PDB file of C-alpha atoms in Angstrom:
ATOM      1  CA  UNK A  11      52.389  55.837  13.648  1.00  0.00           C
ATOM      2  CA  UNK A  12      51.336  53.166  15.926  1.00  0.00           C
ATOM      3  CA  UNK A  13      54.083  50.820  15.180  1.00  0.00           C
ATOM      4  CA  UNK A  14      56.288  53.816  14.801  1.00  0.00           C
ATOM      5  CA  UNK A  15      55.573  54.373  18.672  1.00  0.00           C
ATOM      6  CA  UNK A  16      55.737  50.726  19.689  1.00  0.00           C
ATOM      7  CA  UNK A  17      59.135  50.727  17.996  1.00  0.00           C
ATOM      8  CA  UNK A  18      60.385  53.455  20.070  1.00  0.00           C
ATOM      9  CA  UNK A  19      59.010  51.949  23.193  1.00  0.00           C
ATOM     10  CA  UNK A  20      60.689  48.669  22.805  1.00  0.00           C
ATOM     11  CA  UNK A  21      63.939  50.101  22.098  1.00  0.00           C
ATOM     12  CA  UNK A  22      63.857  52.417  25.047  1.00  0.00           C
ATOM     13  CA  UNK A  23      62.762  49.482  27.383  1.00  0.00           C
ATOM     14  CA  UNK A  24      65.643  47.463  25.685  1.00  0.00           C
ATOM     15  CA  UNK A  25      68.171  50.879  26.515  1.00  0.00           C
ATOM     16  CA  UNK A  26      66.235  50.574  29.974  1.00  0.00           C
ATOM     17  CA  UNK A  27      67.169  47.312  30.810  1.00  0.00           C
ATOM     18  CA  UNK A  28      70.761  47.220  29.723  1.00  0.00           C
ATOM     19  CA  UNK A  29      72.758  48.864  33.180  1.00  0.00           C
ATOM     20  CA  UNK A  30      70.977  48.096  36.304  1.00  0.00           C
ATOM     21  CA  UNK A  31      70.936  50.805  38.708  1.00  0.00           C
ATOM     22  CA  UNK A  32      73.386  51.263  41.417  1.00  0.00           C
ATOM     23  CA  UNK A  33      73.294  51.262  45.232  1.00  0.00           C
ATOM     24  CA  UNK A  34      76.437  52.636  45.708  1.00  0.00           C
ATOM     25  CA  UNK A  35      76.660  55.086  42.872  1.00  0.00           C
ATOM     26  CA  UNK A  36      73.307  56.324  44.922  1.00  0.00           C
ATOM     27  CA  UNK A  37      75.388  56.304  47.935  1.00  0.00           C
ATOM     28  CA  UNK A  38      77.607  59.183  46.507  1.00  0.00           C
ATOM     29  CA  UNK A  39      75.017  61.274  44.929  1.00  0.00           C
ATOM     30  CA  UNK A  40      73.541  61.040  48.029  1.00  0.00           C
ATOM     31  CA  UNK A  41      76.280  61.976  49.859  1.00  0.00           C
ATOM     32  CA  UNK A  42      76.546  64.785  47.522  1.00  0.00           C
ATOM     33  CA  UNK A  43      73.600  66.313  47.421  1.00  0.00           C
ATOM     34  CA  UNK A  44      71.453  64.787  50.022  1.00  0.00           C
ATOM     35  CA  UNK A  45      73.489  64.558  53.394  1.00  0.00           C
ATOM     36  CA  UNK A  46      73.562  67.761  54.424  1.00  0.00           C
ATOM     37  CA  UNK A  47      70.220  68.148  55.179  1.00  0.00           C
ATOM     38  CA  UNK A  48      69.214  64.770  56.178  1.00  0.00           C
ATOM     39  CA  UNK A  49      71.989  62.944  57.500  1.00  0.00           C
ATOM     40  CA  UNK A  50      75.070  61.019  56.673  1.00  0.00           C
ATOM     41  CA  UNK A  51      72.810  58.371  58.061  1.00  0.00           C
ATOM     42  CA  UNK A  52      70.347  59.182  56.824  1.00  0.00           C
ATOM     43  CA  UNK A  53      68.119  59.907  60.384  1.00  0.00           C
ATOM     44  CA  UNK A  54      67.190  63.506  59.396  1.00  0.00           C
ATOM     45  CA  UNK A  55      69.757  65.026  61.727  1.00  0.00           C
ATOM     46  CA  UNK A  56      72.333  66.395  58.924  1.00  0.00           C
ATOM     47  CA  UNK A  57      74.459  70.310  60.098  1.00  0.00           C
ATOM     48  CA  UNK A  58      71.546  71.858  57.593  1.00  0.00           C
ATOM     49  CA  UNK A  59      68.181  70.527  60.037  1.00  0.00           C
ATOM     50  CA  UNK A  60      68.494  73.160  62.478  1.00  0.00           C
ATOM     51  CA  UNK A  61      67.657  75.699  60.076  1.00  0.00           C
ATOM     52  CA  UNK A  62      64.933  74.578  57.907  1.00  0.00           C
ATOM     53  CA  UNK A  63      61.198  75.671  58.938  1.00  0.00           C
ATOM     54  CA  UNK A  64      60.169  71.788  59.279  1.00  0.00           C
ATOM     55  CA  UNK A  65      61.509  68.653  60.252  1.00  0.00           C
ATOM     56  CA  UNK A  66      63.556  66.468  58.086  1.00  0.00           C
ATOM     57  CA  UNK A  67      62.534  63.199  57.593  1.00  0.00           C
ATOM     58  CA  UNK A  68      64.073  60.099  58.143  1.00  0.00           C
ATOM     59  CA  UNK A  69      64.586  58.937  54.897  1.00  0.00           C
ATOM     60  CA  UNK A  70      65.394  55.430  56.676  1.00  0.00           C
ATOM     61  CA  UNK A  71      62.311  55.125  57.543  1.00  0.00           C
ATOM     62  CA  UNK A  72      60.143  55.820  54.765  1.00  0.00           C
ATOM     63  CA  UNK A  73      59.080  52.255  53.992  1.00  0.00           C
ATOM     64  CA  UNK A  74      57.616  52.548  57.765  1.00  0.00           C
ATOM     65  CA  UNK A  75      55.470  55.503  56.996  1.00  0.00           C
ATOM     66  CA  UNK A  76      53.712  54.106  54.272  1.00  0.00           C
ATOM     67  CA  UNK A  77      52.606  50.662  55.249  1.00  0.00           C
ATOM     68  CA  UNK A  78      55.912  48.750  54.869  1.00  0.00           C
ATOM     69  CA  UNK A  79      55.645  49.557  51.444  1.00  0.00           C
ATOM     70  CA  UNK A  80      58.478  51.714  50.418  1.00  0.00           C
ATOM     71  CA  UNK A  81      56.353  54.829  48.613  1.00  0.00           C
ATOM     72  CA  UNK A  82      59.161  54.477  44.999  1.00  0.00           C
ATOM     73  CA  UNK A  83      57.048  56.730  43.166  1.00  0.00           C
ATOM     74  CA  UNK A  84      56.797  59.696  46.065  1.00  0.00           C
ATOM     75  CA  UNK A  85      60.639  59.626  46.664  1.00  0.00           C
ATOM     76  CA  UNK A  86      61.424  60.328  42.569  1.00  0.00           C
ATOM     77  CA  UNK A  87      57.934  62.823  42.611  1.00  0.00           C
ATOM     78  CA  UNK A  88      59.513  64.783  46.179  1.00  0.00           C
ATOM     79  CA  UNK A  89      63.878  64.091  45.078  1.00  0.00           C
ATOM     80  CA  UNK A  90      63.316  65.508  40.640  1.00  0.00           C
ATOM     81  CA  UNK A  91      61.087  68.754  42.065  1.00  0.00           C
ATOM     82  CA  UNK A  92      57.412  66.685  40.676  1.00  0.00           C
ATOM     83  CA  UNK A  93      56.205  66.978  43.639  1.00  0.00           C
ATOM     84  CA  UNK A  94      57.761  70.398  45.948  1.00  0.00           C
ATOM     85  CA  UNK A  95      58.033  70.032  49.128  1.00  0.00           C
ATOM     86  CA  UNK A  96      58.926  73.028  51.710  1.00  0.00           C
ATOM     87  CA  UNK A  97      61.739  73.816  54.072  1.00  0.00           C
ATOM     88  CA  UNK A  98      63.547  76.301  54.765  1.00  0.00           C
ATOM     89  CA  UNK A  99      61.116  78.841  53.867  1.00  0.00           C
ATOM     90  CA  UNK A 100      60.720  78.016  50.759  1.00  0.00           C
ATOM     91  CA  UNK A 101      61.123  74.065  48.751  1.00  0.00           C
ATOM     92  CA  UNK A 102      63.204  71.978  48.454  1.00  0.00           C
ATOM     93  CA  UNK A 103      66.510  72.292  46.288  1.00  0.00           C
ATOM     94  CA  UNK A 104      65.446  70.631  42.773  1.00  0.00           C
ATOM     95  CA  UNK A 105      67.421  67.816  41.972  1.00  0.00           C
ATOM     96  CA  UNK A 106      65.682  66.717  39.173  1.00  0.00           C
ATOM     97  CA  UNK A 107      68.548  68.456  36.331  1.00  0.00           C
ATOM     98  CA  UNK A 108      70.802  67.108  38.426  1.00  0.00           C
ATOM     99  CA  UNK A 109      70.228  63.359  38.377  1.00  0.00           C
ATOM    100  CA  UNK A 110      68.798  63.655  35.011  1.00  0.00           C
ATOM    101  CA  UNK A 111      70.394  61.270  32.162  1.00  0.00           C
ATOM    102  CA  UNK A 112      69.773  59.683  28.734  1.00  0.00           C
ATOM    103  CA  UNK A 113      70.429  56.964  30.350  1.00  0.00           C
ATOM    104  CA  UNK A 114      66.246  55.774  31.271  1.00  0.00           C
ATOM    105  CA  UNK A 115      66.239  52.562  33.293  1.00  0.00           C
ATOM    106  CA  UNK A 116      62.957  50.952  34.580  1.00  0.00           C
ATOM    107  CA  UNK A 117      61.961  50.650  38.888  1.00  0.00           C
ATOM    108  CA  UNK A 118      59.003  48.661  39.605  1.00  0.00           C
ATOM    109  CA  UNK A 119      56.378  50.507  41.198  1.00  0.00           C
ATOM    110  CA  UNK A 120      54.670  48.732  44.138  1.00  0.00           C
ATOM    111  CA  UNK A 121      51.139  47.931  41.568  1.00  0.00           C
ATOM    112  CA  UNK A 122      54.181  46.086  38.930  1.00  0.00           C
ATOM    113  CA  UNK A 123      54.076  48.740  36.847  1.00  0.00           C
ATOM    114  CA  UNK A 124      57.503  50.187  35.288  1.00  0.00           C
ATOM    115  CA  UNK A 125      58.434  54.254  36.064  1.00  0.00           C
ATOM    116  CA  UNK A 126      61.253  55.359  33.689  1.00  0.00           C
ATOM    117  CA  UNK A 127      63.519  57.212  35.071  1.00  0.00           C
ATOM    118  CA  UNK A 128      67.016  58.593  34.546  1.00  0.00           C
ATOM    119  CA  UNK A 129      69.677  56.441  36.094  1.00  0.00           C
ATOM    120  CA  UNK A 130      71.698  58.635  38.252  1.00  0.00           C
ATOM    121  CA  UNK A 131      68.153  58.763  40.676  1.00  0.00           C
ATOM    122  CA  UNK A 132      67.375  55.433  39.339  1.00  0.00           C
ATOM    123  CA  UNK A 133      70.804  54.845  41.180  1.00  0.00           C
ATOM    124  CA  UNK A 134      69.795  57.374  44.527  1.00  0.00           C
ATOM    125  CA  UNK A 135      66.374  55.616  44.881  1.00  0.00           C
ATOM    126  CA  UNK A 136      68.078  52.135  44.772  1.00  0.00           C
ATOM    127  CA  UNK A 137      70.238  53.519  47.602  1.00  0.00           C
ATOM    128  CA  UNK A 138      67.615  54.875  49.297  1.00  0.00           C
ATOM    129  CA  UNK A 139      65.132  51.483  49.030  1.00  0.00           C
ATOM    130  CA  UNK A 140      68.820  49.829  50.638  1.00  0.00           C
ATOM    131  CA  UNK A 141      68.513  52.004  54.182  1.00  0.00           C
ATOM    132  CA  UNK A 142      64.950  51.334  55.750  1.00  0.00           C
ATOM    133  CA  UNK A 143      64.410  50.311  57.878  1.00  0.00           C
ATOM    134  CA  UNK A 144      61.544  48.650  60.788  1.00  0.00           C
TER     135      UNK A 144
END
């Protein structure tokens, strides 16, 4: 049983490495699902931002607000809905089902531990990492 589980894990890891996250695809996802609240430039100034109960965060400063380290796991959990965020009297929309995929990739957490996630979510996270400013 243990041996079979290890084979499945190795097979999943092999499939994960078959494709790398693409920040350009992530940008396209951002422009489809996120810009309305977070703004075209990801600074929190989207047209829906003024209607929200909380200030829309500047997504270009996620690393800066986290001691210089991009909070990859926290971002993944908020976007896919595992860590709900209050927004306009309710929660931020859950994008987990939209960004889920059978195509899994491993993203390296700051600890070095891999985090498996669907390729679309990995693409979005990679894009958000690419727009970080100091």
